[in-house]
Amino acid sequence: MTAVQDAVGRPPRAVVGSEIDVDERIFGAAFDGQVVRRFAAFVRPYAKRLTLAMAAVLVFTLTQLAIPLIIREAIDGALLADAPSRSLLAVLTLGFVAVVAVNFAANYLQLTIVGRAAEHVLFDMRRAMYAHLQRVSLSFMDKTQVGRLMSRLQGDVNALQEFLETSVFAIGDLVLLVGIVTVLLVLDWKLGLLTLSVVPALFAVRIVWLPRARKAFLRARETSSLVNGALAESINGVRTVQGMSREGVNFQLFNDRAFENLQSHLRASRFAQIMVPTVDTLTGAAMGIVVIVGGNLVLNGSLDLGVMVAFMFYIQRFFDPIRSLTMQYSVMQRAMASGQRVFEVLDVPVDIRDKPGARALTDADGSVEFRDVTFGYAAGQPVLKNVSFRVESGETVALVGPTGSGKTSTMSLVHRFYDVWSGSVRVGGEDVRDVSQDSLGRTVSMVLQEPFLFSGTVLENIRYRETDASRETVEQAARTVGAHGFIMRLPKGYDAILEQRASNLSLGQRQLLSFARAIVADAKILVLDEATASIDSYTERQIQRALKHLLKGRTALVIAHRLATIRGADRIIVLRDGEVAETGNHKSLLAENGLYARLYAMNYASFDDMTKDDLNGSR
Amino acid sequence: MALRYRWRLAIAVPATVVAASLQVLIPRFLGKSVDEAQGFLAGGSPASAASAAETQAVLLTTALLLVVVATCRGLFTLLHNYQGEAIGQSIAYELRLAYYDKLQRLGFGFHDQVHSGDLIARGMLDIEGVRSFIDQGVLRVIVLVLLLAIGSSRLLSMDFTLGLLALSFVPFVGWRATVARLLLRRTWLKLQKRMSLLTRVMEENLGGIRVVRAFMAQDHEMKKFDTASDAARKLADRRIGIRFRNTSMMTLAYFLAMALVLWVGGLKVLGGVISVGQLTEFLAFMAILQAPVRQVGMIVNAIARASTSGGRLFEILDLEPTIQEKPGAPSLENTAGMLTFEHVDFGYGEGAQARQVLFDISFTVGRGQTLGIVGPPGSGKSTILQLIPRYYDVTGGRITIDGRDIREVTLESLRRAAVVVQQDPFLFTAAIENNVAYGDPWADRYRIAGATEAAQLHRYIEQMPMGYQSLVGERGVSLSGGQRQRLTIARSVLLSPAIIAFDDSTASVDAATEQRIRAAMGERSQAQTTVIVAHRLSSLMHANEILFLDEGKIIERGDHASLLAQRGRYYDLYRLQMSGAEVAVDPPAAYGAKVS
């Protein structure tokens, strides 16, 4: 259906945005007890306020109901009575004013309290999710895209806010509906019943209408998220788009998406608007009934004229609550689907937590030991098998091995990003599961391969962990890694603002900053995942120099890719398929003529990209 | 813009007028029926059968008219609502296209400075804000004004004083609406800023979650979140306060006007000036206004939001791309690939922010030749490459291809001729083959496979369960850094550009694979001009000329042998790399064919 094609009419191998963004369900069941119960826990803190709001809603509804009644009294009691009474009219007018004043107060209260409470519940839920995400296991974060989490943190909580807000007002609508029916029947039950006979017709129409309309509304939402996804993708990849001159093709593809979006919204609008004349016709019919039947009753003398007028007022208001109540149904469906996603996040187990009474790791000696460690991410697929080794305090150990040999897992375990399946990881002689995570974090510092920096100044980034570190400390750290020079060349030096993902710095400079950050954190044990190649030789020379300073008096476990680093280590542990294959230093390992010697002879810059053949074959 | 929807407006506006006129008829019929019934009662106690039948007949006609009028009103309302929404949606559609087009055209300089999340938020929320402004703001205001105008002419002609009283709330509502609009506009502006900040905090935290964990910085991150979140919440509270305070005040004014009508109208009925039916008509008309008056608050909110949204959108739409084609520029066809930099200077930013990064760069490289560029980080190596396809314009000197200034030819032809293989590969969430064929979506299978073979990726892709259909990118299978780089190489190779520039794009590819890539590209590079920026000297020491860059200046130049002979910075670097890793001390024979 795409209009984009080449001279011979073939479509391109191209899309903008991706259909899989849509697989998140938008509507769920209208009622999900589990979701409502969980949601209630977030509403509870606002229970008192919401009760007050509910009371305000009731009062508001009652005043709405009272107004036609006052008019009725005025007509029948003051104007058309046998003895027309000016003073009764005055009293009724004053009553009207009083009711209106109460109506104002109740209206203001219900709107602000509900609006604010719903807003606060939204912020609370977002905070709860965000706080939970700070603690959940990293394996969950590994598999989940940031974009998806963001849509939960923003879109889904909004749906729940809307649900809370409309629920309270829906109760008001319900009361208004019941109130109007009651008043009509009390005023004159025969006329009341006749007038209400149009209601079943409305329900019948809506039952036929709803499923079709919902499909149209759903499609409209889907196409919106498709078009937004396509826009986001093109913004994120704009450099590639321009570099590859894809603007023209992309624009046409985007146009297709946007046009489909337009069409589906217009279709949804047709469905929504068809209800307008339906409701108007039924209202007209109800009024017609009042005019004919009510009029005749007045003629008979069996109905007061004021009652007929009151009926007219009620009928004009009557369909509003029915309309909003049927709309409430899809709000609920949306909320249930969103709620499930929100609580799904909140239910991700936090499997790494402090034991009750976990000790602080204070006077640890800086040794790291793996005792018979077996670990994996998926059941039945261990990544590390019975790994044992010990790094003495102050020693530098290089971990080497091909991709998938378990180096990164080993490093993650030292910091207890995950818990082992069996065996134990010991830092300073203590099992990492017995000490508090906070103290572990102060003892072990990590430098990750990908130098992730946050928006903010250079200063803030370097003292990321030690937020109260002084400027001098920060500068000292920057000097140690040789970052001071380029920082001073930035427009505002240490107060220069880093752009998103620090894109105003080169990869090498970002790496240097992440080193400085580790230095300021000043931990006894340093776990370092060496960048495969992002650091150029200059920076690397500085880093090698800085590392020597940094490692002095520290224990270091380094995932090493560069021979320089590997050769500089006190000891080398060679991992293969999750097991320790060899241990020794550069010379002794070469002499052993095993895996390390083979890797070395391959002349690889890093051991990561080795193929199975390389590993198994002799040279 | 709205002029383009002339026929939709031609339907919507008269439909609104008709609907409003019909709406005003309804209270009139109601009043009439009340008068009929009451007139009969007052007409005399001996109710003659004839007059009763007459009255009944009038009631019946009135009832039928009511149904017909109500139905017609509904139909005309449908018409104007639908056309109105269609206008809103169509404007949103056009804005969306314009915005998309503009963002694709705005150059690297713009995208360097603006947060992508912010651009996405504008494209999603602000376009929606403008649309709902047309739909909920403009159209509802028109309905309300028409209803008031038509209704008041009827009311004033019936009874001038009473009509004035019935409308007395209008100026108050207008005043409150203006005040609320101004206040809300200010709050919306701030709120939108705060929300983007909050989004950024969350996005960064989740993206950098490993760093957060590694430094046990959860508490610090929560504090950052709370600061941003609380600030936003305070504004949200304020917005709710302003909005609903005014909404309820407007309703109050409306009801008080109704009380006045009841009082004065009642007195007039008592004085015999008007009938009960006329009073009913007054009150019924006011009842019709209740819903629109309540909506004024919503309208004001939509207008306030839209004016800030519109401002944010047009801020982008009004920008002129800094990289512009000359009118009538010819395209660059069949180039010989002779690339020349003549005394090129370049700096980022303007005015006080300006920062010069390149000084007096000159070189020439031709077809079949390779230029290598090395230097410390921040020395301007990548920048040189970004200038070739005009991602940025030079600030001094000029760049020519085949002797023609690149500012004199069309951008598209220039970028077809000169392709930079970027350092940070971006993959689109799509099939691998779509990603490889990104620059030429009509490339056939063989060309795609040829490109991936050259990039040493073909075998790997074939092993994947879905082969070339495998989904990659943010939502697809994850590729290693080296594989991503090879995919970007394949993407560029597919285009067979006259000039190909590698921006350290084999950094994550191991040396052996890099050698194979170079061997595979050997034949192609005969017909191409190649520029290589690399940190690993083995990647570029076969080049015909190597520039050594420091702080934006060329400080050494020559081929590998002559640079070694100079015993300068290049020599130092070479020594450093060779002592660290004893890789490729002698360039293997497979290194790209040298052409002198």
XYZ file of C-alpha atoms in Angstrom, chain B:
596
model
C -2.963 27.271 6.774
C -6.634 27.062 7.569
C -7.346 28.484 4.140
C -6.491 25.121 2.666
C -9.534 23.668 4.363
C -11.900 26.099 2.692
C -14.502 23.552 1.763
C -14.447 22.003 5.199
C -14.903 25.466 6.704
C -17.620 26.156 4.130
C -19.522 23.248 5.642
C -18.557 23.706 9.261
C -19.379 27.389 9.697
C -22.921 27.384 8.250
C -23.568 24.098 10.056
C -22.607 25.768 13.319
C -24.917 28.693 12.632
C -27.813 26.395 11.791
C -27.179 24.175 14.806
C -27.043 27.157 17.158
C -30.223 28.656 15.681
C -32.022 25.345 16.053
C -30.765 25.018 19.590
C -32.302 28.395 20.442
C -35.617 27.222 19.002
C -35.910 24.497 21.600
C -36.477 26.780 24.641
C -38.891 28.699 22.467
C -40.986 25.608 21.806
C -40.846 24.655 25.430
C -41.984 28.122 26.454
C -44.716 28.002 23.866
C -46.046 24.705 25.145
C -46.041 26.056 28.696
C -47.939 29.126 27.541
C -50.458 26.999 25.678
C -51.137 24.868 28.706
C -51.180 27.830 31.042
C -53.214 30.008 28.696
C -55.825 27.306 28.552
C -55.937 27.176 32.346
C -56.114 30.931 32.674
C -58.479 31.206 29.711
C -61.456 30.324 31.862
C -62.726 27.521 34.002
C -65.490 26.316 31.701
C -63.145 24.473 29.426
C -64.868 24.164 26.120
C -64.181 20.978 24.266
C -63.320 22.932 21.160
C -60.585 25.005 22.746
C -59.227 21.908 24.539
C -58.925 20.105 21.225
C -57.311 23.166 19.713
C -54.758 23.357 22.509
C -54.045 19.663 22.201
C -53.436 20.045 18.516
C -50.973 22.871 19.182
C -49.178 20.771 21.809
C -48.911 17.885 19.358
C -47.403 20.077 16.644
C -45.006 21.608 19.152
C -43.896 18.157 20.299
C -43.326 16.979 16.737
C -41.440 20.164 15.933
C -39.300 19.618 19.010
C -38.308 16.151 17.822
C -37.567 17.381 14.310
C -35.602 20.396 15.516
C -33.622 18.315 17.992
C -32.745 15.757 15.333
C -31.721 18.423 12.855
C -29.671 20.177 15.482
C -27.931 16.886 16.173
C -27.193 16.356 12.500
C -25.810 19.840 12.017
C -23.755 19.518 15.177
C -22.369 16.258 13.842
C -21.461 18.007 10.654
C -19.668 20.887 12.282
C -17.979 18.729 14.919
C -16.729 16.324 12.311
C -15.535 18.992 9.930
C -13.933 20.826 12.812
C -12.086 17.776 13.978
C -11.100 17.005 10.408
C -9.570 20.461 10.141
C -7.734 19.944 13.414
C -6.459 16.522 12.399
C -5.433 17.719 8.960
C -3.516 20.628 10.412
C -1.841 18.234 12.837
C -0.976 15.989 9.893
C 0.584 18.851 7.968
C 2.436 20.130 11.002
C 3.754 16.650 11.625
C 5.062 16.385 8.085
C 6.571 19.854 8.200
C 8.214 19.107 11.523
C 9.596 15.788 10.309
C 10.888 17.352 7.144
C 12.501 20.227 9.034
C 14.262 17.934 11.477
C 15.639 15.851 8.645
C 17.008 18.992 7.052
C 18.426 20.726 10.080
C 22.126 19.987 10.134
C 24.432 18.284 12.582
C 25.166 21.616 14.244
C 21.535 21.860 15.340
C 21.207 18.256 16.462
C 24.430 18.528 18.461
C 22.837 21.177 20.632
C 19.271 20.035 21.094
C 18.354 17.079 23.252
C 16.696 14.403 21.128
C 14.176 13.634 23.883
C 13.078 17.235 23.742
C 12.579 17.083 19.982
C 10.559 13.902 20.326
C 8.413 15.447 23.072
C 7.700 18.447 20.853
C 6.731 16.207 17.972
C 4.393 14.159 20.113
C 2.889 16.431 22.745
C 3.035 19.843 21.149
C 1.449 18.805 17.866
C -1.271 17.166 19.915
C -1.609 20.395 21.909
C -2.124 22.437 18.750
C -4.647 19.945 17.414
C -6.727 19.931 20.575
C -6.561 23.716 20.555
C -8.318 23.812 17.198
C -10.741 21.101 18.162
C -11.507 22.008 21.758
C -10.525 25.636 21.745
C -11.361 27.451 18.544
C -14.419 25.432 17.560
C -16.037 25.458 20.951
C -15.471 29.165 21.282
C -17.225 29.669 17.941
C -20.156 27.544 19.102
C -20.420 29.408 22.380
C -20.232 32.823 20.749
C -22.841 31.935 18.123
C -25.125 30.465 20.729
C -24.816 33.595 22.815
C -25.282 35.924 19.857
C -28.350 34.208 18.440
C -29.822 33.524 21.871
C -29.307 37.039 23.152
C -30.941 38.652 20.122
C -34.005 36.537 20.830
C -33.944 37.207 24.577
C -33.329 40.944 24.223
C -36.148 41.300 21.741
C -38.486 39.428 24.101
C -37.666 41.512 27.148
C -34.715 43.842 27.107
C -34.057 44.103 30.868
C -34.477 40.424 31.468
C -32.302 39.654 28.472
C -29.540 41.852 29.860
C -29.780 40.170 33.213
C -29.675 36.714 31.649
C -26.462 37.668 29.876
C -24.936 39.576 32.779
C -22.547 36.756 33.598
C -20.883 36.899 30.183
C -18.460 39.787 30.860
C -17.411 38.213 34.142
C -16.725 34.871 32.469
C -14.785 36.672 29.759
C -12.661 38.474 32.326
C -11.914 35.361 34.385
C -11.159 33.428 31.224
C -8.598 36.026 30.168
C -6.929 36.060 33.565
C -6.909 32.269 33.747
C -5.503 31.984 30.259
C -2.567 34.219 31.082
C -1.821 32.433 34.340
C -2.218 29.004 32.819
C -0.011 29.864 29.910
C 2.800 30.776 32.249
C 2.289 27.640 34.293
C 2.136 25.417 31.242
C 5.382 26.836 29.957
C 7.141 26.051 33.203
C 5.465 22.706 33.602
C 6.505 21.586 30.151
C 10.092 22.473 30.958
C 9.983 20.637 34.264
C 8.479 17.573 32.698
C 11.197 17.373 30.060
C 13.742 17.652 32.825
C 12.112 14.834 34.749
C 12.036 12.722 31.605
C 15.706 13.336 31.071
C 16.576 12.367 34.636
C 14.668 9.110 34.343
C 15.951 8.264 30.903
C 19.559 8.791 31.900
C 19.204 6.839 35.070
C 17.715 3.838 33.315
C 20.212 4.029 30.490
C 23.125 4.271 32.887
C 21.775 1.897 35.478
C 25.026 -0.070 35.607
C 26.964 3.017 36.551
C 24.370 3.857 39.173
C 24.718 0.383 40.632
C 28.478 0.320 40.355
C 28.710 3.463 42.459
C 25.826 2.504 44.741
C 24.377 5.876 43.863
C 20.712 4.947 44.181
C 20.113 7.423 46.969
C 21.766 10.192 45.031
C 19.659 9.298 42.001
C 16.471 9.234 44.064
C 17.301 12.687 45.327
C 17.788 13.923 41.795
C 14.474 12.360 40.827
C 12.653 13.813 43.830
C 13.932 17.297 43.141
C 12.743 17.156 39.560
C 9.521 15.378 40.418
C 8.547 17.653 43.305
C 9.145 20.747 41.232
C 6.874 19.365 38.531
C 4.251 18.326 41.045
C 4.110 21.751 42.614
C 3.462 23.295 39.233
C 0.874 20.664 38.414
C -0.897 21.511 41.683
C -0.796 25.165 40.827
C -2.210 24.540 37.418
C -5.103 22.574 38.893
C -5.764 25.332 41.401
C -5.845 28.109 38.809
C -7.919 26.121 36.401
C -10.613 24.953 38.791
C -10.823 28.113 40.849
C -11.758 29.954 37.705
C -14.033 27.222 36.424
C -16.103 27.242 39.588
C -16.195 31.036 39.734
C -17.525 31.156 36.191
C -20.239 28.646 37.042
C -21.125 30.692 40.104
C -21.542 33.848 38.042
C -23.735 31.970 35.625
C -25.987 30.641 38.373
C -26.261 34.040 40.022
C -27.441 35.481 36.718
C -30.043 32.758 36.692
C -31.180 33.752 40.168
C -31.568 37.337 38.943
C -33.661 36.160 36.021
C -35.807 34.145 38.372
C -36.350 37.128 40.679
C -36.905 39.875 38.127
C -38.653 37.520 35.721
C -40.927 36.343 38.511
C -41.786 39.944 39.352
C -42.532 40.616 35.691
C -44.788 37.604 35.524
C -46.554 38.853 38.618
C -46.845 42.273 37.024
C -48.220 40.670 33.870
C -45.394 41.960 31.708
C -44.311 38.498 30.508
C -45.897 35.082 30.572
C -44.748 32.033 32.530
C -43.883 30.461 29.192
C -41.527 33.336 28.392
C -39.873 33.016 31.773
C -39.507 29.299 31.079
C -37.914 30.123 27.761
C -35.420 32.412 29.480
C -34.520 29.825 32.035
C -34.430 26.955 29.531
C -32.106 28.952 27.326
C -29.830 29.529 30.267
C -29.926 25.814 31.073
C -28.587 25.124 27.592
C -25.642 27.402 28.361
C -24.642 25.478 31.454
C -22.512 22.893 29.639
C -20.654 25.410 27.419
C -19.956 27.664 30.409
C -18.486 24.743 32.277
C -16.373 24.038 29.215
C -14.902 27.534 29.182
C -12.381 26.370 31.775
C -11.354 23.493 29.577
C -11.185 25.735 26.518
C -8.958 28.206 28.334
C -6.695 25.380 29.420
C -6.468 24.087 25.853
C -5.710 27.558 24.516
C -3.037 28.185 27.124
C -1.422 24.848 26.404
C -1.646 25.308 22.663
C -0.081 28.737 22.619
C 2.969 27.390 24.430
C 2.959 24.267 22.269
C 2.618 26.303 19.121
C 5.502 28.495 20.229
C 7.720 25.500 20.849
C 6.863 23.992 17.475
C 7.359 27.110 15.436
C 10.649 27.717 17.182
C 11.833 24.655 15.254
C 9.801 25.142 12.102
C 11.108 28.676 11.663
C 14.750 27.655 11.816
C 16.645 27.828 8.578
C 19.071 24.964 8.008
C 22.555 26.438 8.141
C 23.708 24.134 5.380
C 21.924 25.377 2.284
C 22.091 24.484 -1.337
C 22.743 27.260 -3.801
C 19.680 27.855 -5.940
C 20.127 25.971 -9.189
C 23.227 24.137 -8.019
C 24.200 21.354 -10.423
C 24.582 17.814 -9.145
C 27.961 16.192 -8.811
C 27.998 13.429 -11.416
C 30.643 10.885 -12.343
C 33.219 12.410 -10.127
C 36.850 11.442 -10.425
C 37.023 11.584 -6.643
C 39.783 14.172 -6.502
C 39.324 15.560 -2.998
C 41.165 18.736 -2.023
C 41.205 20.782 1.175
C 42.544 24.289 0.542
C 43.590 26.143 3.674
C 40.523 24.973 5.580
C 39.656 26.570 8.933
C 36.736 25.417 10.975
C 35.109 26.201 14.328
C 31.990 25.174 16.171
C 29.530 27.728 17.543
C 29.217 31.415 16.907
C 30.198 34.658 18.547
C 31.517 34.340 22.079
C 30.849 30.601 22.058
C 32.975 30.072 18.982
C 35.749 27.559 19.278
C 38.116 27.036 16.389
C 39.129 23.417 15.969
C 40.854 23.270 12.584
C 43.598 25.560 11.318
C 44.822 25.800 7.756
C 44.300 22.206 6.671
C 45.392 21.447 3.105
C 45.739 18.130 1.281
C 44.794 16.385 -1.910
C 43.870 12.777 -2.362
C 42.725 11.104 -5.564
C 41.069 7.977 -6.832
C 42.723 4.735 -5.738
C 44.666 6.582 -3.078
C 44.381 6.533 0.688
C 44.859 9.391 3.126
C 45.445 8.498 6.772
C 44.863 10.871 9.683
C 46.164 10.280 13.214
C 46.435 12.413 16.317
C 45.436 12.656 19.956
C 41.773 12.885 20.965
C 40.180 16.236 20.285
C 42.806 17.109 17.683
C 40.126 17.499 15.003
C 40.525 14.255 13.045
C 36.825 13.377 12.981
C 35.932 16.965 12.243
C 37.891 16.864 8.981
C 35.768 13.931 7.850
C 32.486 15.617 8.860
C 33.346 18.533 6.584
C 33.602 16.436 3.405
C 29.851 15.712 3.000
C 29.091 19.231 4.339
C 27.680 18.131 7.675
C 29.212 21.433 8.703
C 30.453 24.280 6.530
C 34.051 25.423 6.655
C 34.685 28.808 8.241
C 37.706 29.512 6.086
C 39.314 28.149 2.924
C 37.441 25.678 0.743
C 36.935 22.035 -0.022
C 36.735 20.891 -3.613
C 35.935 17.689 -5.401
C 37.368 17.533 -8.921
C 38.175 21.180 -8.466
C 34.589 22.202 -7.775
C 33.698 23.801 -4.440
C 31.378 21.409 -2.579
C 29.109 24.341 -1.699
C 28.353 24.725 -5.408
C 26.722 21.309 -5.916
C 23.511 19.735 -4.610
C 23.703 18.232 -1.141
C 22.219 14.950 -2.219
C 24.708 14.362 -5.009
C 27.558 15.393 -2.717
C 26.473 12.972 -0.026
C 26.056 10.199 -2.587
C 29.611 10.821 -3.731
C 31.197 11.142 -0.281
C 30.195 8.792 2.546
C 31.559 8.836 6.089
C 31.459 5.564 8.001
C 30.594 6.918 11.441
C 32.228 6.015 14.694
C 29.028 5.430 16.700
C 26.918 3.174 14.531
C 23.184 3.725 14.610
C 21.042 0.744 13.713
C 17.370 1.076 12.883
C 14.860 -1.349 14.334
C 14.334 -3.257 11.122
C 15.585 -6.313 9.241
C 19.357 -6.533 8.747
C 18.900 -6.242 4.994
C 16.981 -3.000 5.465
C 19.835 -1.696 7.549
C 22.471 -2.680 5.021
C 20.421 -1.223 2.169
C 19.691 1.935 4.146
C 21.295 4.282 1.643
C 19.769 2.511 -1.360
C 16.566 0.738 -0.405
C 16.210 -0.687 -3.895
C 19.515 -2.548 -3.853
C 19.091 -6.173 -4.844
C 20.096 -9.217 -2.826
C 23.402 -9.643 -4.587
C 24.596 -6.159 -3.864
C 23.552 -6.519 -0.237
C 25.375 -9.829 0.105
C 28.386 -8.367 -1.694
C 28.572 -5.506 0.778
C 28.257 -7.733 3.834
C 30.858 -10.100 2.409
C 33.295 -7.227 2.065
C 32.535 -6.217 5.660
C 33.094 -9.842 6.783
C 29.556 -10.102 8.069
C 27.835 -12.267 5.479
C 28.709 -15.601 7.093
C 27.565 -14.465 10.483
C 24.231 -13.192 9.162
C 23.582 -16.429 7.323
C 24.023 -18.347 10.543
C 21.273 -16.352 12.250
C 17.933 -18.170 12.387
C 16.177 -15.505 10.351
C 19.188 -14.628 8.200
C 18.892 -11.265 6.472
C 15.372 -10.864 7.839
C 16.623 -10.848 11.454
C 15.520 -7.789 13.313
C 18.304 -5.619 14.716
C 18.317 -2.236 16.412
C 16.919 -1.183 19.743
C 14.241 -3.852 19.823
C 16.026 -6.484 17.783
C 18.819 -8.953 18.443
C 21.830 -7.340 19.979
C 25.023 -7.285 17.974
C 28.480 -6.819 19.414
C 30.256 -3.509 18.931
C 32.443 -4.993 16.214
C 29.472 -6.458 14.389
C 27.632 -3.157 14.511
C 30.632 -1.418 13.052
C 30.928 -3.988 10.307
C 27.255 -3.487 9.514
C 27.829 0.235 9.122
C 30.799 -0.481 6.904
C 28.610 -2.733 4.754
C 25.997 0.007 4.612
C 28.522 2.463 3.186
C 30.285 0.006 0.904
C 26.944 -0.854 -0.710
C 26.734 2.667 -2.073
C 30.118 2.413 -3.842
C 30.756 6.090 -3.184
C 33.551 7.886 -5.023
C 34.984 8.982 -1.670
C 34.736 6.838 1.435
C 35.932 8.053 4.823
C 36.344 5.774 7.833
C 35.973 7.561 11.174
C 37.803 5.094 13.393
C 35.145 2.707 12.233
C 37.137 -0.441 12.755
C 37.991 0.431 16.365
C 35.904 -2.410 17.737
C 36.859 -4.802 14.971
C 39.856 -6.988 15.727
C 43.008 -6.622 13.707
C 42.702 -9.927 11.853
C 39.145 -9.215 10.730
C 40.165 -5.722 9.776
C 42.838 -7.191 7.556
C 40.293 -9.405 5.870
C 37.985 -6.445 5.338
C 40.798 -4.489 3.739
C 41.733 -7.382 1.521
C 38.102 -7.752 0.426
C 37.896 -4.072 -0.301
C 41.147 -4.011 -2.182
C 39.540 -4.114 -5.588
C 36.887 -1.568 -4.735
C 39.390 0.838 -3.314
C 41.084 1.012 -6.718
C 38.055 2.938 -7.894
C 37.624 4.935 -4.705
C 39.254 7.702 -2.782
C 39.780 6.566 0.787
C 40.304 8.618 3.930
C 40.979 6.781 7.173
C 40.976 8.172 10.689
C 42.207 5.579 13.140
C 43.945 5.186 16.454
C 45.404 1.846 15.528
C 48.355 2.611 13.262
C 48.096 -0.745 11.550
C 44.781 0.498 10.139
C 46.348 3.287 8.139
C 50.068 2.857 7.801
C 49.631 1.645 4.237
C 48.185 5.041 3.254
C 49.777 7.123 0.512
C 49.918 10.064 2.833
C 49.448 10.275 6.564
C 48.634 13.518 8.392
C 49.565 13.836 12.021
C 47.167 16.260 13.665
C 47.516 18.054 16.977
C 45.210 20.765 18.275
C 43.706 21.242 14.853
C 46.988 21.685 12.998
C 48.932 19.343 10.770
C 52.256 18.938 12.518
C 53.733 16.060 10.497
C 52.905 14.581 7.116
C 54.305 11.974 4.775
C 54.040 8.255 4.161
C 54.755 5.681 6.840
C 58.407 5.277 6.021
C 59.184 8.975 5.782
C 57.270 9.713 9.003
C 59.267 7.041 10.824
C 62.424 8.589 9.428
C 61.412 11.981 10.869
C 61.593 10.438 14.362
C 58.840 12.798 15.532
C 55.451 12.307 17.142
C 54.405 9.660 14.641
C 57.505 7.675 15.388
C 56.776 7.922 19.151
C 53.278 6.708 18.614
C 54.470 3.831 16.514
C 56.959 2.803 19.166
C 54.334 3.024 21.851
C 51.858 0.854 20.002
C 54.385 -1.733 18.986
C 55.841 -2.090 22.451
C 52.420 -2.498 23.961
C 51.025 -5.010 21.612
C 53.293 -6.801 19.254
C 50.699 -6.825 16.574
C 51.537 -6.448 12.967
C 54.985 -5.007 13.306
C 55.429 -5.505 9.617
C 52.471 -4.654 7.483
C 51.274 -7.939 6.047
C 51.245 -8.318 2.301
C 47.475 -8.229 2.269
C 47.414 -4.526 3.126
C 45.526 -2.522 0.546
C 47.196 -2.178 -2.763
C 49.426 0.828 -2.852
C 49.081 3.122 -5.739
C 51.509 5.891 -6.044
